[in-house]
Amino acid sequence: MIWNLRARFLARTADLRSAFSPAMAFLAHQDYPWLLPAAVAQAFSMFGESRIVPAAIAALFGALAIAVVTLRVARAQGARWGLLGGLAVVTLPCFATFASNQQSDVPLAVYFAIAAALMTSAKSRSELALAGFSAGLGMWTKNEGALYAACLGIAWIFRTSADRILTELWPVAVLATMPTLARTTART
């Protein structure tokens, strides 16, 4: 998929300017976020350019998607409901296909499931900051991540009282915008 193409580029060449070349094929997505390609490129440089490397990363994210839902529901409702939540994820018609095709929707879902789980059960600002960081990782995973992060932020604002927003929103906002700021400054 796209992240394998980008990962090969990162592992093989040292000139980052060619990654944004207008001569690049349209389907290579010049604006594609770099988190997954960078992880695969790092694994390529450690283990060699094998097909197993991106497949293992995709399998890891598939397992994490199941684990996050299972553990969060189990924590909130009990072990039986947690297992049922995990089974619901496994039996989604597109889940196995997306995970095996190495589509970035699965890692994106993992990051936002972590962010949502942390936001709904946060008891401290550090947990909210971690939720913001996870949403920021989602923004670095896929272009749609910024929209999902904004939706999570708006939902959290509606869920939270006004006085709590002023004291606890700033760590989430800072950590969520860090990847975007880094990405913007990297383009210049």
PDB file of C-alpha atoms in Angstrom:
ATOM      1  CA  MET A   1       0.000   0.000   0.000  1.00  0.00           C
ATOM      2  CA  ILE A   2       0.964   3.654   0.205  1.00  0.00           C
ATOM      3  CA  TRP A   3       2.907   3.340   3.438  1.00  0.00           C
ATOM      4  CA  ASN A   4       5.098   0.614   1.933  1.00  0.00           C
ATOM      5  CA  LEU A   5       5.892   2.869  -1.032  1.00  0.00           C
ATOM      6  CA  ARG A   6       6.760   5.737   1.291  1.00  0.00           C
ATOM      7  CA  ALA A   7       8.736   3.444   3.596  1.00  0.00           C
ATOM      8  CA  ARG A   8      10.866   2.200   0.722  1.00  0.00           C
ATOM      9  CA  PHE A   9      11.530   5.793  -0.238  1.00  0.00           C
ATOM     10  CA  LEU A  10      12.628   6.651   3.302  1.00  0.00           C
ATOM     11  CA  ALA A  11      14.789   3.549   3.617  1.00  0.00           C
ATOM     12  CA  ARG A  12      16.479   3.898   0.221  1.00  0.00           C
ATOM     13  CA  THR A  13      17.054   7.610  -0.389  1.00  0.00           C
ATOM     14  CA  ALA A  14      18.444  10.486   1.598  1.00  0.00           C
ATOM     15  CA  ASP A  15      16.887  13.366  -0.363  1.00  0.00           C
ATOM     16  CA  LEU A  16      13.590  14.318   1.274  1.00  0.00           C
ATOM     17  CA  ARG A  17      12.762  16.926  -1.369  1.00  0.00           C
ATOM     18  CA  SER A  18      11.969  14.266  -3.948  1.00  0.00           C
ATOM     19  CA  ALA A  19       9.141  13.013  -1.714  1.00  0.00           C
ATOM     20  CA  PHE A  20       7.162  16.137  -2.553  1.00  0.00           C
ATOM     21  CA  SER A  21       8.044  16.314  -6.228  1.00  0.00           C
ATOM     22  CA  PRO A  22       5.220  17.363  -8.586  1.00  0.00           C
ATOM     23  CA  ALA A  23       6.485  14.675 -10.970  1.00  0.00           C
ATOM     24  CA  MET A  24       5.421  11.985  -8.494  1.00  0.00           C
ATOM     25  CA  ALA A  25       2.478   9.823  -9.514  1.00  0.00           C
ATOM     26  CA  PHE A  26      -0.905  11.030  -8.213  1.00  0.00           C
ATOM     27  CA  LEU A  27      -1.633   7.716  -6.488  1.00  0.00           C
ATOM     28  CA  ALA A  28       1.554   8.053  -4.435  1.00  0.00           C
ATOM     29  CA  HIS A  29      -0.197  10.823  -2.442  1.00  0.00           C
ATOM     30  CA  GLN A  30       2.406  13.528  -1.940  1.00  0.00           C
ATOM     31  CA  ASP A  31       0.576  14.813   1.143  1.00  0.00           C
ATOM     32  CA  TYR A  32       0.372  11.440   2.898  1.00  0.00           C
ATOM     33  CA  PRO A  33       1.318  11.615   6.620  1.00  0.00           C
ATOM     34  CA  TRP A  34       4.623  10.016   7.574  1.00  0.00           C
ATOM     35  CA  LEU A  35       3.993   8.086  10.825  1.00  0.00           C
ATOM     36  CA  LEU A  36       3.332   4.620   9.368  1.00  0.00           C
ATOM     37  CA  PRO A  37       5.865   4.924   6.540  1.00  0.00           C
ATOM     38  CA  ALA A  38       8.500   6.013   9.048  1.00  0.00           C
ATOM     39  CA  ALA A  39       7.749   3.038  11.308  1.00  0.00           C
ATOM     40  CA  VAL A  40       7.946   0.632   8.368  1.00  0.00           C
ATOM     41  CA  ALA A  41      11.133   2.313   7.088  1.00  0.00           C
ATOM     42  CA  GLN A  42      12.738   1.927  10.498  1.00  0.00           C
ATOM     43  CA  ALA A  43      11.775  -1.749  10.525  1.00  0.00           C
ATOM     44  CA  PHE A  44      13.113  -2.089   6.956  1.00  0.00           C
ATOM     45  CA  SER A  45      16.454  -0.675   8.039  1.00  0.00           C
ATOM     46  CA  MET A  46      16.584  -3.023  11.038  1.00  0.00           C
ATOM     47  CA  PHE A  47      15.292  -6.253   9.452  1.00  0.00           C
ATOM     48  CA  GLY A  48      15.684  -5.731   5.700  1.00  0.00           C
ATOM     49  CA  GLU A  49      13.098  -4.992   3.041  1.00  0.00           C
ATOM     50  CA  SER A  50      10.955  -8.060   3.506  1.00  0.00           C
ATOM     51  CA  ARG A  51       7.212  -8.338   2.907  1.00  0.00           C
ATOM     52  CA  ILE A  52       6.912  -9.695   6.419  1.00  0.00           C
ATOM     53  CA  VAL A  53       7.863  -6.351   7.987  1.00  0.00           C
ATOM     54  CA  PRO A  54       4.793  -4.294   6.943  1.00  0.00           C
ATOM     55  CA  ALA A  55       2.569  -7.343   7.401  1.00  0.00           C
ATOM     56  CA  ALA A  56       3.790  -7.720  10.986  1.00  0.00           C
ATOM     57  CA  ILE A  57       3.143  -4.034  11.676  1.00  0.00           C
ATOM     58  CA  ALA A  58      -0.357  -4.354  10.211  1.00  0.00           C
ATOM     59  CA  ALA A  59      -1.008  -7.463  12.334  1.00  0.00           C
ATOM     60  CA  LEU A  60       0.211  -5.609  15.417  1.00  0.00           C
ATOM     61  CA  PHE A  61      -2.224  -2.760  14.793  1.00  0.00           C
ATOM     62  CA  GLY A  62      -5.032  -5.251  14.153  1.00  0.00           C
ATOM     63  CA  ALA A  63      -4.361  -6.929  17.488  1.00  0.00           C
ATOM     64  CA  LEU A  64      -4.135  -3.546  19.215  1.00  0.00           C
ATOM     65  CA  ALA A  65      -7.517  -2.513  17.803  1.00  0.00           C
ATOM     66  CA  ILE A  66      -9.125  -5.588  19.321  1.00  0.00           C
ATOM     67  CA  ALA A  67      -7.253  -5.191  22.606  1.00  0.00           C
ATOM     68  CA  VAL A  68      -8.110  -1.510  23.093  1.00  0.00           C
ATOM     69  CA  VAL A  69     -11.835  -2.065  22.641  1.00  0.00           C
ATOM     70  CA  THR A  70     -11.858  -5.251  24.716  1.00  0.00           C
ATOM     71  CA  LEU A  71      -9.947  -3.759  27.628  1.00  0.00           C
ATOM     72  CA  ARG A  72     -11.813  -0.445  27.719  1.00  0.00           C
ATOM     73  CA  VAL A  73     -15.248  -2.072  27.640  1.00  0.00           C
ATOM     74  CA  ALA A  74     -14.133  -4.652  30.209  1.00  0.00           C
ATOM     75  CA  ARG A  75     -12.925  -1.889  32.498  1.00  0.00           C
ATOM     76  CA  ALA A  76     -16.209  -0.007  32.210  1.00  0.00           C
ATOM     77  CA  GLN A  77     -18.737  -2.864  32.072  1.00  0.00           C
ATOM     78  CA  GLY A  78     -16.992  -6.073  33.108  1.00  0.00           C
ATOM     79  CA  ALA A  79     -15.112  -8.920  31.451  1.00  0.00           C
ATOM     80  CA  ARG A  80     -18.081 -10.465  29.628  1.00  0.00           C
ATOM     81  CA  TRP A  81     -18.998  -7.198  27.959  1.00  0.00           C
ATOM     82  CA  GLY A  82     -15.355  -6.585  27.165  1.00  0.00           C
ATOM     83  CA  LEU A  83     -15.082  -9.901  25.339  1.00  0.00           C
ATOM     84  CA  LEU A  84     -18.289  -9.110  23.494  1.00  0.00           C
ATOM     85  CA  GLY A  85     -16.826  -5.741  22.449  1.00  0.00           C
ATOM     86  CA  GLY A  86     -13.682  -7.453  21.177  1.00  0.00           C
ATOM     87  CA  LEU A  87     -15.764  -9.973  19.252  1.00  0.00           C
ATOM     88  CA  ALA A  88     -17.756  -7.120  17.735  1.00  0.00           C
ATOM     89  CA  VAL A  89     -14.537  -5.625  16.365  1.00  0.00           C
ATOM     90  CA  VAL A  90     -13.284  -8.970  15.047  1.00  0.00           C
ATOM     91  CA  THR A  91     -16.561  -9.712  13.275  1.00  0.00           C
ATOM     92  CA  LEU A  92     -16.795  -6.385  11.465  1.00  0.00           C
ATOM     93  CA  PRO A  93     -17.010  -7.312   7.768  1.00  0.00           C
ATOM     94  CA  CYS A  94     -14.222  -4.953   6.725  1.00  0.00           C
ATOM     95  CA  PHE A  95     -11.885  -5.368   9.709  1.00  0.00           C
ATOM     96  CA  ALA A  96      -9.967  -8.449   8.551  1.00  0.00           C
ATOM     97  CA  THR A  97      -9.763  -7.105   5.007  1.00  0.00           C
ATOM     98  CA  PHE A  98      -8.497  -3.696   6.083  1.00  0.00           C
ATOM     99  CA  ALA A  99      -5.961  -5.162   8.511  1.00  0.00           C
ATOM    100  CA  SER A 100      -4.619  -7.718   6.028  1.00  0.00           C
ATOM    101  CA  ASN A 101      -4.463  -5.175   3.182  1.00  0.00           C
ATOM    102  CA  GLN A 102      -2.359  -2.902   5.413  1.00  0.00           C
ATOM    103  CA  GLN A 103      -4.779  -0.017   5.130  1.00  0.00           C
ATOM    104  CA  SER A 104      -4.070   2.865   7.455  1.00  0.00           C
ATOM    105  CA  ASP A 105      -7.671   2.932   8.668  1.00  0.00           C
ATOM    106  CA  VAL A 106      -6.843   0.277  11.273  1.00  0.00           C
ATOM    107  CA  PRO A 107      -3.933   2.180  12.894  1.00  0.00           C
ATOM    108  CA  LEU A 108      -6.047   5.338  12.732  1.00  0.00           C
ATOM    109  CA  ALA A 109      -8.859   3.516  14.539  1.00  0.00           C
ATOM    110  CA  VAL A 110      -6.394   2.292  17.176  1.00  0.00           C
ATOM    111  CA  TYR A 111      -5.139   5.785  17.947  1.00  0.00           C
ATOM    112  CA  PHE A 112      -8.613   7.254  18.175  1.00  0.00           C
ATOM    113  CA  ALA A 113      -9.963   4.357  20.206  1.00  0.00           C
ATOM    114  CA  ILE A 114      -7.138   4.986  22.675  1.00  0.00           C
ATOM    115  CA  ALA A 115      -7.901   8.717  22.678  1.00  0.00           C
ATOM    116  CA  ALA A 116     -11.632   8.148  23.197  1.00  0.00           C
ATOM    117  CA  ALA A 117     -11.027   5.579  25.931  1.00  0.00           C
ATOM    118  CA  LEU A 118      -8.697   7.933  27.773  1.00  0.00           C
ATOM    119  CA  MET A 119     -10.994  10.920  27.351  1.00  0.00           C
ATOM    120  CA  THR A 120     -14.046   9.123  28.707  1.00  0.00           C
ATOM    121  CA  SER A 121     -12.284   7.837  31.801  1.00  0.00           C
ATOM    122  CA  ALA A 122      -9.737  10.605  32.443  1.00  0.00           C
ATOM    123  CA  LYS A 123      -9.230  11.450  36.081  1.00  0.00           C
ATOM    124  CA  SER A 124      -6.237  13.739  35.616  1.00  0.00           C
ATOM    125  CA  ARG A 125      -4.757  16.197  33.174  1.00  0.00           C
ATOM    126  CA  SER A 126      -1.989  13.774  32.301  1.00  0.00           C
ATOM    127  CA  GLU A 127      -4.551  11.254  31.027  1.00  0.00           C
ATOM    128  CA  LEU A 128      -6.151  13.995  28.940  1.00  0.00           C
ATOM    129  CA  ALA A 129      -2.732  14.962  27.614  1.00  0.00           C
ATOM    130  CA  LEU A 130      -2.106  11.343  26.670  1.00  0.00           C
ATOM    131  CA  ALA A 131      -5.472  11.292  24.884  1.00  0.00           C
ATOM    132  CA  GLY A 132      -4.439  14.404  22.979  1.00  0.00           C
ATOM    133  CA  PHE A 133      -1.122  12.810  22.085  1.00  0.00           C
ATOM    134  CA  SER A 134      -2.912   9.721  20.793  1.00  0.00           C
ATOM    135  CA  ALA A 135      -5.230  11.899  18.695  1.00  0.00           C
ATOM    136  CA  GLY A 136      -2.138  13.689  17.392  1.00  0.00           C
ATOM    137  CA  LEU A 137      -0.648  10.354  16.355  1.00  0.00           C
ATOM    138  CA  GLY A 138      -3.892   9.706  14.487  1.00  0.00           C
ATOM    139  CA  MET A 139      -3.390  12.972  12.624  1.00  0.00           C
ATOM    140  CA  TRP A 140       0.078  11.769  11.623  1.00  0.00           C
ATOM    141  CA  THR A 141      -1.368   8.440  10.472  1.00  0.00           C
ATOM    142  CA  LYS A 142      -3.901   9.521   7.876  1.00  0.00           C
ATOM    143  CA  ASN A 143      -5.168  12.811   6.472  1.00  0.00           C
ATOM    144  CA  GLU A 144      -8.632  12.211   7.930  1.00  0.00           C
ATOM    145  CA  GLY A 145      -7.050  12.098  11.377  1.00  0.00           C
ATOM    146  CA  ALA A 146      -7.300  15.880  11.746  1.00  0.00           C
ATOM    147  CA  LEU A 147     -11.061  15.723  11.224  1.00  0.00           C
ATOM    148  CA  TYR A 148     -11.447  12.901  13.737  1.00  0.00           C
ATOM    149  CA  ALA A 149      -9.291  14.736  16.278  1.00  0.00           C
ATOM    150  CA  ALA A 150     -11.434  17.842  15.874  1.00  0.00           C
ATOM    151  CA  CYS A 151     -14.575  15.752  16.366  1.00  0.00           C
ATOM    152  CA  LEU A 152     -13.129  14.201  19.528  1.00  0.00           C
ATOM    153  CA  GLY A 153     -12.188  17.635  20.828  1.00  0.00           C
ATOM    154  CA  ILE A 154     -15.640  19.054  20.148  1.00  0.00           C
ATOM    155  CA  ALA A 155     -17.298  16.060  21.800  1.00  0.00           C
ATOM    156  CA  TRP A 156     -15.080  16.497  24.831  1.00  0.00           C
ATOM    157  CA  ILE A 157     -15.942  20.209  25.031  1.00  0.00           C
ATOM    158  CA  PHE A 158     -19.663  19.442  24.959  1.00  0.00           C
ATOM    159  CA  ARG A 159     -19.192  16.757  27.600  1.00  0.00           C
ATOM    160  CA  THR A 160     -17.159  18.926  29.938  1.00  0.00           C
ATOM    161  CA  SER A 161     -18.294  21.906  31.970  1.00  0.00           C
ATOM    162  CA  ALA A 162     -16.943  25.368  31.133  1.00  0.00           C
ATOM    163  CA  ASP A 163     -14.713  25.773  34.192  1.00  0.00           C
ATOM    164  CA  ARG A 164     -13.067  22.417  33.625  1.00  0.00           C
ATOM    165  CA  ILE A 165     -12.380  23.278  29.984  1.00  0.00           C
ATOM    166  CA  LEU A 166     -10.214  26.262  30.891  1.00  0.00           C
ATOM    167  CA  THR A 167      -8.090  24.273  33.313  1.00  0.00           C
ATOM    168  CA  GLU A 168      -7.748  20.999  31.392  1.00  0.00           C
ATOM    169  CA  LEU A 169      -8.071  21.733  27.682  1.00  0.00           C
ATOM    170  CA  TRP A 170      -4.664  23.286  27.165  1.00  0.00           C
ATOM    171  CA  PRO A 171      -2.568  20.068  27.528  1.00  0.00           C
ATOM    172  CA  VAL A 172      -4.822  18.243  25.074  1.00  0.00           C
ATOM    173  CA  ALA A 173      -4.700  21.112  22.602  1.00  0.00           C
ATOM    174  CA  VAL A 174      -0.928  21.496  22.849  1.00  0.00           C
ATOM    175  CA  LEU A 175      -0.182  17.795  22.383  1.00  0.00           C
ATOM    176  CA  ALA A 176      -2.726  17.408  19.591  1.00  0.00           C
ATOM    177  CA  THR A 177      -1.299  20.310  17.605  1.00  0.00           C
ATOM    178  CA  MET A 178       2.379  19.376  18.000  1.00  0.00           C
ATOM    179  CA  PRO A 179       2.405  16.860  15.111  1.00  0.00           C
ATOM    180  CA  THR A 180       0.578  19.318  12.867  1.00  0.00           C
ATOM    181  CA  LEU A 181       3.025  22.097  13.688  1.00  0.00           C
ATOM    182  CA  ALA A 182       5.970  19.780  13.094  1.00  0.00           C
ATOM    183  CA  ARG A 183       4.494  18.626   9.806  1.00  0.00           C
ATOM    184  CA  THR A 184       3.880  22.212   8.698  1.00  0.00           C
ATOM    185  CA  THR A 185       7.375  23.361   9.589  1.00  0.00           C
ATOM    186  CA  ALA A 186       8.884  20.305   7.884  1.00  0.00           C
ATOM    187  CA  ARG A 187       7.284  21.351   4.583  1.00  0.00           C
ATOM    188  CA  THR A 188       8.963  24.758   4.564  1.00  0.00           C
TER     189      THR A 188
END
